[in-house]
PDB file of C-alpha atoms in Angstrom:
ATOM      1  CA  UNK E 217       0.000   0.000   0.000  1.00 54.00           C
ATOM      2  CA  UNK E 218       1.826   3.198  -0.978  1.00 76.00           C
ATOM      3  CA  UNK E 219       0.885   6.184   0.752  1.00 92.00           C
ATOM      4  CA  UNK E 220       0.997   9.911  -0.510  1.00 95.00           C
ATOM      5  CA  UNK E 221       4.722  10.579  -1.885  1.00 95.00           C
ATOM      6  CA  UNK E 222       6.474  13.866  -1.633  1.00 97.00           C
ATOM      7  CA  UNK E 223       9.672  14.972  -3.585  1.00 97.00           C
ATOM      8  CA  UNK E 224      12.228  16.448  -2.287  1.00 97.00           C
ATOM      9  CA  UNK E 225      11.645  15.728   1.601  1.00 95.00           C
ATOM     10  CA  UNK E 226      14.455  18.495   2.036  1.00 96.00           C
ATOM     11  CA  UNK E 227      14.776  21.672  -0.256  1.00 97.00           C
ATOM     12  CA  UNK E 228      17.381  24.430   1.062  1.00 97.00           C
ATOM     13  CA  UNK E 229      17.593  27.682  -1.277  1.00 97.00           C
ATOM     14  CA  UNK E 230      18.128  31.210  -1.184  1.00 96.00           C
ATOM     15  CA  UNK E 231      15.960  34.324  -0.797  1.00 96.00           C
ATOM     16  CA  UNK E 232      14.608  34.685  -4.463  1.00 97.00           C
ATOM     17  CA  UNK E 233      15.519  31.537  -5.950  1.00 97.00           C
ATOM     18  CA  UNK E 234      12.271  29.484  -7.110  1.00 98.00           C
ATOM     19  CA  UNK E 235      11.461  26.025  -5.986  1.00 98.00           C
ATOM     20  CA  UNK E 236       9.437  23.097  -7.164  1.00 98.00           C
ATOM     21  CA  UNK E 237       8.118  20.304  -5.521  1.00 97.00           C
ATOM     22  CA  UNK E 238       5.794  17.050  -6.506  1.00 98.00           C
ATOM     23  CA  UNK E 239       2.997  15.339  -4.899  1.00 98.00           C
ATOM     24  CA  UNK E 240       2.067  11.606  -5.874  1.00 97.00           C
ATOM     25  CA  UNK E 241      -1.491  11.033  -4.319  1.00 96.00           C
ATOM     26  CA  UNK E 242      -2.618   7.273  -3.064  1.00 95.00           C
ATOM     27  CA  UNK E 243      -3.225   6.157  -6.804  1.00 92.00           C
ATOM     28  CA  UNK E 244      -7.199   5.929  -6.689  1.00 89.00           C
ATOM     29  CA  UNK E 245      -7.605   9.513  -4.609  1.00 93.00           C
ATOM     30  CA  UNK E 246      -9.363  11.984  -7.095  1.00 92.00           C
ATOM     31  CA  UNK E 247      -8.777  15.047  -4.078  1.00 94.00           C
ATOM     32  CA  UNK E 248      -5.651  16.348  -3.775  1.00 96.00           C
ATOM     33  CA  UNK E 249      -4.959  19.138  -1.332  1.00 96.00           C
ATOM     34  CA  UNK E 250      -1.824  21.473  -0.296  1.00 97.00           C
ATOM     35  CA  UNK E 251      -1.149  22.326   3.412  1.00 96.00           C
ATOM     36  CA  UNK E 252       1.694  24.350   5.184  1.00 96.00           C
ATOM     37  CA  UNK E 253       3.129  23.894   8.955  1.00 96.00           C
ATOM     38  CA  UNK E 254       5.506  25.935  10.495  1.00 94.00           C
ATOM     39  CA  UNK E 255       6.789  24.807  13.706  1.00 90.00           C
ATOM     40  CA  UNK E 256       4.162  24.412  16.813  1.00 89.00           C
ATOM     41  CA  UNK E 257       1.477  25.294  14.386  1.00 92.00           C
ATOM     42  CA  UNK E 258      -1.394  22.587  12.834  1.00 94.00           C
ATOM     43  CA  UNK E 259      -1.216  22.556   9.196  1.00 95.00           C
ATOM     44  CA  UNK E 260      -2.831  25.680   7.152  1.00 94.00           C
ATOM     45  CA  UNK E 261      -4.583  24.621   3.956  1.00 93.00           C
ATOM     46  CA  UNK E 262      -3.166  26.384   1.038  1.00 95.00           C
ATOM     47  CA  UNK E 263      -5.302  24.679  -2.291  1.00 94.00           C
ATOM     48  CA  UNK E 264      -7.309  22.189  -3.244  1.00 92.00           C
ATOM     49  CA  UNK E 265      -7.419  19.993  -6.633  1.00 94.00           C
ATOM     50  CA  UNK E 266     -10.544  17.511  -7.553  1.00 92.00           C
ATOM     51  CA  UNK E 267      -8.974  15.495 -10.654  1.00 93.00           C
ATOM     52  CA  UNK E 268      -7.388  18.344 -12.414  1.00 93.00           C
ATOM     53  CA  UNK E 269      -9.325  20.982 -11.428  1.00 93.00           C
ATOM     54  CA  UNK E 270      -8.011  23.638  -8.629  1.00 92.00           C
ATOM     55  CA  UNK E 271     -11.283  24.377  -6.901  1.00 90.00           C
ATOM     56  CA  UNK E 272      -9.947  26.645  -4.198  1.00 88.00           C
ATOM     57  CA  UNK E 273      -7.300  28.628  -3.481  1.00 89.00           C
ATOM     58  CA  UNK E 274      -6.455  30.331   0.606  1.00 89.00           C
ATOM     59  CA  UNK E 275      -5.618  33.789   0.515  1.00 86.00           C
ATOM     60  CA  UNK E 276      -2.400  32.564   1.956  1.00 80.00           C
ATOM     61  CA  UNK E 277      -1.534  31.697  -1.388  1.00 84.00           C
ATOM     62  CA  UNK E 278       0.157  35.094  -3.143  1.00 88.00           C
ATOM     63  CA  UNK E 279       1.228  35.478  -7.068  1.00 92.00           C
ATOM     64  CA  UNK E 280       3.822  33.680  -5.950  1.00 96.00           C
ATOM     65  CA  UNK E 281       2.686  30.387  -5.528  1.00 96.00           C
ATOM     66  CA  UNK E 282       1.262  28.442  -8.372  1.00 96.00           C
ATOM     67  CA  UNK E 283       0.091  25.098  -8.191  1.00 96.00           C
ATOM     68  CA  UNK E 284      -0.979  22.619 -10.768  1.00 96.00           C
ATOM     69  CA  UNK E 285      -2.433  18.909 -11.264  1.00 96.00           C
ATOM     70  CA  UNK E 286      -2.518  18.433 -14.897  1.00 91.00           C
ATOM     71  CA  UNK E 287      -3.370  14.948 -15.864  1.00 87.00           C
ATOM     72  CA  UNK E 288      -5.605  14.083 -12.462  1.00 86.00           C
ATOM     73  CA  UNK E 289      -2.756  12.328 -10.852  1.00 91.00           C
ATOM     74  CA  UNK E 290       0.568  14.014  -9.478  1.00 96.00           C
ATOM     75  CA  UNK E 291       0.877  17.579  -8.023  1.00 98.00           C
ATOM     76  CA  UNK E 292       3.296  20.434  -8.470  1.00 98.00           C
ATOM     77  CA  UNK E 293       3.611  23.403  -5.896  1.00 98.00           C
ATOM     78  CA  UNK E 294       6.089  26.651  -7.364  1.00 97.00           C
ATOM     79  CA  UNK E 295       6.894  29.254  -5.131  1.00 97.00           C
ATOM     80  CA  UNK E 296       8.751  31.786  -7.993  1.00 97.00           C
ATOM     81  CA  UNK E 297      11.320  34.425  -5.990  1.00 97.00           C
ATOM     82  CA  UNK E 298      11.196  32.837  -2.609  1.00 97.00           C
ATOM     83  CA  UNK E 299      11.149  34.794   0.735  1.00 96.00           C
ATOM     84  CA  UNK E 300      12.230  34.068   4.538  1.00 94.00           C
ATOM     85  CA  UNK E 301       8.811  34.027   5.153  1.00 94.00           C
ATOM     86  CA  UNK E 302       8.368  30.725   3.002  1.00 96.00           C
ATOM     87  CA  UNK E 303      10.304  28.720   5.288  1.00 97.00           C
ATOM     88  CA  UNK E 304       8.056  26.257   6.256  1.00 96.00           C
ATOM     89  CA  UNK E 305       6.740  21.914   5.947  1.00 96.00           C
ATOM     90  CA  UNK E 306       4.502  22.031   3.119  1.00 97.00           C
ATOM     91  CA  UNK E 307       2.179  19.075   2.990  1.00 97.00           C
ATOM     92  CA  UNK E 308       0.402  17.376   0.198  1.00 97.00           C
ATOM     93  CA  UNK E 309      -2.876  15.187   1.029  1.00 97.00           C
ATOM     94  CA  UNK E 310      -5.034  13.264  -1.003  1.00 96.00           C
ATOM     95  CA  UNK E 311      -8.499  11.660  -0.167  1.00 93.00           C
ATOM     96  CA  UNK E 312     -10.814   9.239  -2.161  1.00 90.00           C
ATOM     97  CA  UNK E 313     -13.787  11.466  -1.736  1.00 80.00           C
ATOM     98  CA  UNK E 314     -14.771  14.881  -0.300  1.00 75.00           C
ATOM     99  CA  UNK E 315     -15.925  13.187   2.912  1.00 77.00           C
ATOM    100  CA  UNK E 316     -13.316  10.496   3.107  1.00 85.00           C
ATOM    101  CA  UNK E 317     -10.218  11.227   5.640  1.00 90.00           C
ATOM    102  CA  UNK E 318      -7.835  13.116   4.081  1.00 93.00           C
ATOM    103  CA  UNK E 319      -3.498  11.145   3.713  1.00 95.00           C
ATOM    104  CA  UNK E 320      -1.041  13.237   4.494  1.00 96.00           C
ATOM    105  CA  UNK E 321       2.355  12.372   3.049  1.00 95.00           C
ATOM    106  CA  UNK E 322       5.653  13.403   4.869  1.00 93.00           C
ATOM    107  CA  UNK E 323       6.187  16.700   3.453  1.00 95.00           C
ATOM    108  CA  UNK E 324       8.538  18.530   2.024  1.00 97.00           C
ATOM    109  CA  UNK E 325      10.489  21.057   4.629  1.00 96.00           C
ATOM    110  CA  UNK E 326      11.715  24.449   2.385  1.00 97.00           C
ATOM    111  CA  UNK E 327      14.304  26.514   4.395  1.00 97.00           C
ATOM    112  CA  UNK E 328      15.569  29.822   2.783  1.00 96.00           C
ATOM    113  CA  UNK E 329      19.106  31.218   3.234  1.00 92.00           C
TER     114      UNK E 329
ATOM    115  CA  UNK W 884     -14.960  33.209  11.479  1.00 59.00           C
ATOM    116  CA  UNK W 885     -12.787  29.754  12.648  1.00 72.00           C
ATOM    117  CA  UNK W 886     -11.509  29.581  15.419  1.00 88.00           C
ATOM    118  CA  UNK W 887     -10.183  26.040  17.102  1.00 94.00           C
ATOM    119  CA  UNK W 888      -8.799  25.603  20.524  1.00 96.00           C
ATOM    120  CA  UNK W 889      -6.774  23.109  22.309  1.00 97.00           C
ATOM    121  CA  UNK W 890      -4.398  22.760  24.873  1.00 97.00           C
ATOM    122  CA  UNK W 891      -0.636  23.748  23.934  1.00 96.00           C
ATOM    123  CA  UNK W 892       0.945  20.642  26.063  1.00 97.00           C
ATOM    124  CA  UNK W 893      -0.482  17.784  28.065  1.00 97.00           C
ATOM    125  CA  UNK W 894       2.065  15.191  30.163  1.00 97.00           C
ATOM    126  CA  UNK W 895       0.799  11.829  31.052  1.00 97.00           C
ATOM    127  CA  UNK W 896       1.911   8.549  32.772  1.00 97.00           C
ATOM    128  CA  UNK W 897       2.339   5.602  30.897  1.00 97.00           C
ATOM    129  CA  UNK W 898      -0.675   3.120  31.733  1.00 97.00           C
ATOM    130  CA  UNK W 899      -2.624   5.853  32.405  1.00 97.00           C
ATOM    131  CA  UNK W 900      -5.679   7.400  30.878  1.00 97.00           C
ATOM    132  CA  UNK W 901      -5.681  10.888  28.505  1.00 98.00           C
ATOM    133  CA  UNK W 902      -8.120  12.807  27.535  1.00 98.00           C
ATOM    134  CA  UNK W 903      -7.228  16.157  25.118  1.00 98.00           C
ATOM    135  CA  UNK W 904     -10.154  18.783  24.382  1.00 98.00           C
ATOM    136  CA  UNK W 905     -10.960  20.955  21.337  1.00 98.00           C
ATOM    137  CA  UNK W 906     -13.118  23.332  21.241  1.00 97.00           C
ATOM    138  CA  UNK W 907     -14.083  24.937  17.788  1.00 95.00           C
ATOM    139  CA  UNK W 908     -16.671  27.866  16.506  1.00 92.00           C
ATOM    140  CA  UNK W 909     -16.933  27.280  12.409  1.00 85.00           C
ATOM    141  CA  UNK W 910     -19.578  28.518  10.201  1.00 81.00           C
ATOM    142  CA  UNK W 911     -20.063  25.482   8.199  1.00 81.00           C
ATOM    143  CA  UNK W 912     -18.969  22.568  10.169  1.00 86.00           C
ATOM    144  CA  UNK W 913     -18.925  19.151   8.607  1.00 86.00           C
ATOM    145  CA  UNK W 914     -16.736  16.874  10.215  1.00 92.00           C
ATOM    146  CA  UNK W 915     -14.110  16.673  12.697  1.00 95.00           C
ATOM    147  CA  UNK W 916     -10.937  14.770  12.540  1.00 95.00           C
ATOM    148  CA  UNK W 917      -8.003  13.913  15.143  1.00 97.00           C
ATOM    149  CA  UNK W 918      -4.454  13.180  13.866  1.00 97.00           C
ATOM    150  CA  UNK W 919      -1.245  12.306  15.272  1.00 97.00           C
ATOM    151  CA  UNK W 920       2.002  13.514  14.547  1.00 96.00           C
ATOM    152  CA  UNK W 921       5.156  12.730  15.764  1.00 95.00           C
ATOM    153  CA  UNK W 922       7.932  15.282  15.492  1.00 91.00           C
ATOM    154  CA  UNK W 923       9.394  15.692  11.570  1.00 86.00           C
ATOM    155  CA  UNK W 924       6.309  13.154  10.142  1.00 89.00           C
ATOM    156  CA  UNK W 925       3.137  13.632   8.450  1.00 89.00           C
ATOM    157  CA  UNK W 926      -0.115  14.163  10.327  1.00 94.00           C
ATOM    158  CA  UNK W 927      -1.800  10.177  10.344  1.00 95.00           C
ATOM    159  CA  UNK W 928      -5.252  10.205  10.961  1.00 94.00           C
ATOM    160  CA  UNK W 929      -7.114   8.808  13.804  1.00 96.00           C
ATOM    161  CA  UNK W 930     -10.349   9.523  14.183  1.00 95.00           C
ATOM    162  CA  UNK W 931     -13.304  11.069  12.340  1.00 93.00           C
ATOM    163  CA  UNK W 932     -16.524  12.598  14.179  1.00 95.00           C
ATOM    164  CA  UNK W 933     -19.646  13.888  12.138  1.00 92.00           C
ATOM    165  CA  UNK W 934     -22.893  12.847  14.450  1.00 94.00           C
ATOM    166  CA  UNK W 935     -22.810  13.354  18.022  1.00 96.00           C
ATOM    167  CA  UNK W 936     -21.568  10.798  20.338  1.00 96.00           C
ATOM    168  CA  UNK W 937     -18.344   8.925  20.837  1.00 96.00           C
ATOM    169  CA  UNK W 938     -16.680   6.304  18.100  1.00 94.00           C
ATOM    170  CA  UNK W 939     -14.171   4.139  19.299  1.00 94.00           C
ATOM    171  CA  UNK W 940     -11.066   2.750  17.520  1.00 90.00           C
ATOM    172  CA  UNK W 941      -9.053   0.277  19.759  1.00 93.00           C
ATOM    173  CA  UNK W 942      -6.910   2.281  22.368  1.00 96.00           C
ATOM    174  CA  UNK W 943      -8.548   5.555  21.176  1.00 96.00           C
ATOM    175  CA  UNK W 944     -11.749   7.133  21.387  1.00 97.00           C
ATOM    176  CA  UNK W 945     -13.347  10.157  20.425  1.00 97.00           C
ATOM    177  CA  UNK W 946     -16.079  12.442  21.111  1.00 98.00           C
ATOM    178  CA  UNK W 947     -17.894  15.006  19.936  1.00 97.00           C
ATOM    179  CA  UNK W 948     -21.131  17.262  20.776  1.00 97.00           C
ATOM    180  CA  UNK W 949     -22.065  19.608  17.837  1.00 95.00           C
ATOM    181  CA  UNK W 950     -24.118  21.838  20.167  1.00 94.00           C
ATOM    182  CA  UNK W 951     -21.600  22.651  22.382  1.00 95.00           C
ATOM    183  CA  UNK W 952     -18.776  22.913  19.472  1.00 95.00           C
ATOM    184  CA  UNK W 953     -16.671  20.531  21.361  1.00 96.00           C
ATOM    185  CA  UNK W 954     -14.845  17.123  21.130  1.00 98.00           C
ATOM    186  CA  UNK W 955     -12.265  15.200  23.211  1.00 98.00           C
ATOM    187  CA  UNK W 956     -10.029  12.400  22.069  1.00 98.00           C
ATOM    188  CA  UNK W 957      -9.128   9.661  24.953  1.00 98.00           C
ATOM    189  CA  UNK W 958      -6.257   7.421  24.809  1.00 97.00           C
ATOM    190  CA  UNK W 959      -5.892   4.979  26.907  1.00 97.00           C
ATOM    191  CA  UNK W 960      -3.068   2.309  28.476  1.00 97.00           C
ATOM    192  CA  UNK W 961      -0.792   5.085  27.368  1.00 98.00           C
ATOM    193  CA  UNK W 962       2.716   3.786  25.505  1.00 97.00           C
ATOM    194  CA  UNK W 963       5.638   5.867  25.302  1.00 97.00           C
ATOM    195  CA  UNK W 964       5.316   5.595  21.780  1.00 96.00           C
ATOM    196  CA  UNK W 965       1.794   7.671  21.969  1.00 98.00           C
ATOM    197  CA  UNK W 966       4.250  10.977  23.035  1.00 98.00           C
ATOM    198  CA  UNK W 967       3.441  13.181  19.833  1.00 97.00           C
ATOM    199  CA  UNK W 968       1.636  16.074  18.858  1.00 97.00           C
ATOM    200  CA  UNK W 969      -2.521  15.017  18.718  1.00 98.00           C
ATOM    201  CA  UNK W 970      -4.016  17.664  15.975  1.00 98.00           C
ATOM    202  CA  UNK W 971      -7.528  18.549  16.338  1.00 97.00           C
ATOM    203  CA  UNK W 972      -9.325  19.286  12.733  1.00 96.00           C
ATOM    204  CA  UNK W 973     -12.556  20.868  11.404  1.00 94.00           C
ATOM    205  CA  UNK W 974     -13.586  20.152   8.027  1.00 90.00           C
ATOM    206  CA  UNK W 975     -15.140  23.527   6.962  1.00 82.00           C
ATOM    207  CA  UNK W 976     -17.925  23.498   4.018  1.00 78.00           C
ATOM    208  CA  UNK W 977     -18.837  27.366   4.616  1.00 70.00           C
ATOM    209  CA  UNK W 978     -20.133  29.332   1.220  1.00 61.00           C
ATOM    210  CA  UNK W 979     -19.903  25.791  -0.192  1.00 63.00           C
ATOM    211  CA  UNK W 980     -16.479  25.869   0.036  1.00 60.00           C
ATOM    212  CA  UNK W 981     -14.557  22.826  -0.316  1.00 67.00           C
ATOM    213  CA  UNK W 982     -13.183  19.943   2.115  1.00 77.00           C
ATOM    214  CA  UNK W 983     -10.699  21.396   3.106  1.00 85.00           C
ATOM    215  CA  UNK W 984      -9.836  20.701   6.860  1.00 91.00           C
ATOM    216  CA  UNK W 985      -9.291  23.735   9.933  1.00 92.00           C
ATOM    217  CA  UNK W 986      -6.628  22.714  11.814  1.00 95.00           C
ATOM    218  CA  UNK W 987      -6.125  23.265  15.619  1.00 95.00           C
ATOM    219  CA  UNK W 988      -2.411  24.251  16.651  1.00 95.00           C
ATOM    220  CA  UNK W 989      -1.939  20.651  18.454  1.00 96.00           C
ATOM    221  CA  UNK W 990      -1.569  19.406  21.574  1.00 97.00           C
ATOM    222  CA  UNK W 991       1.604  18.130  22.323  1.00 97.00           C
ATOM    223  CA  UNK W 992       1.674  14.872  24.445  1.00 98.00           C
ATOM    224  CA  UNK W 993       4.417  13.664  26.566  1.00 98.00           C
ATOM    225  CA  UNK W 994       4.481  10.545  28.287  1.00 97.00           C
ATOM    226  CA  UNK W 995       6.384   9.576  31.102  1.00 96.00           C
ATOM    227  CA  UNK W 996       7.739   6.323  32.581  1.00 95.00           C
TER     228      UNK W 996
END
């Protein structure tokens, strides 16, 4: 049983350099959904994808960040020009339905120089 | 608005009995969910409340009364390996938004010999 994969689990960078990272959902989960934690904080939900479609975005997401799910299956999260203020775990989670517990996977933690 | 409370830190013995409250005031509350997360790992889920009333899962239970916007998760014949961070979630469907979950900040759980 493979769980939700995230790529890379590490990503060091410096201020205004931009990053990438991937999301592999459980392989039959049709929600995917983008979270960030920053240390003694729960996750905050950043955006939401059912099959391809990005239904919702959080006003924490600036013109920065740009996320996509083009074919239904894997996830990619950009953050263009990075800040300090980016440092954080972001978390990808995918669910089979809208009322089906959502599977986190183990994140990927960004740290900015 | 949102707005979900929980205790910062809890300590328990091992053997023992645990109980950790949340509180929450939502607009459009469908759902709450308890994770665990160790330190550096992804959030696993637990448990999953929508009806009032407690549903039990082995060593863990949890409750919740809509009316009173509140919900506890027990654990009990505490391990040392249950000394994580317990993360109290809302899902929020407010202006028919999507499923995407509140979090709490966590309650972090240490258990002692």
């Amino acid at each position: 049983d493979t769980g939700v994969s995230q790529d890379p689990r590490h990503k060091i960078t410096k201020r205004g350099q931009n990053v990438t990272f991937r999301c592999d959902p459980i392989s039959e989960h049709n929600r995917l959904y983008w979270y960030r934690q920053t240390l003694g904080q729960g996750p905050e939900f950043l955006t939401y994808f059912q099959n391809e479609a990005q239904l919702e975005k959080s006003r924490l997401l600036s013109d920065r960040f740009s996320a996509e799910r083009p074919k239904g299956s894997f996830s990619t999260l950009e953050i263009q020009r990075t800040e300090q203020g980016d440092s954080a775990m972001y978390l990808c989670a995918s669910s089979l339905g809208g009322a089906q517990p959502q599977h986190f996977g183990d994140g990927t933690r960004l740290s900015i120089l | 608005g949102q707005n979900i409370d929980q205790p910062t830190e809890m300590t328990a013995t091992e053997g023992a009995i645990v109980q950790i409250n949340c509180t929450y005031q939502t607009s459009g509350f469908n759902g709450l969910f308890w994770y665990q997360q160790h330190a550096g790992e992804a959030p696993t889920f637990l448990s999953y409340n929508v009806l009032d009333g407690l549903e039990e899962k082995g060593r863990f239970s949890s409750f919740l009364s809509r009316s009173k916007g509140y919900s506890y998760l027990l654990l009990k014949e505490l391990q040392m390996k249950d000394s994580a961070s317990y993360l109290c979630a809302v899902r929020d469907m407010a202006g028919g938004a999507t499923n995407k979950l509140i979090f709490g900040t966590g309650t972090l759980l240490a258990v002692q010999p």
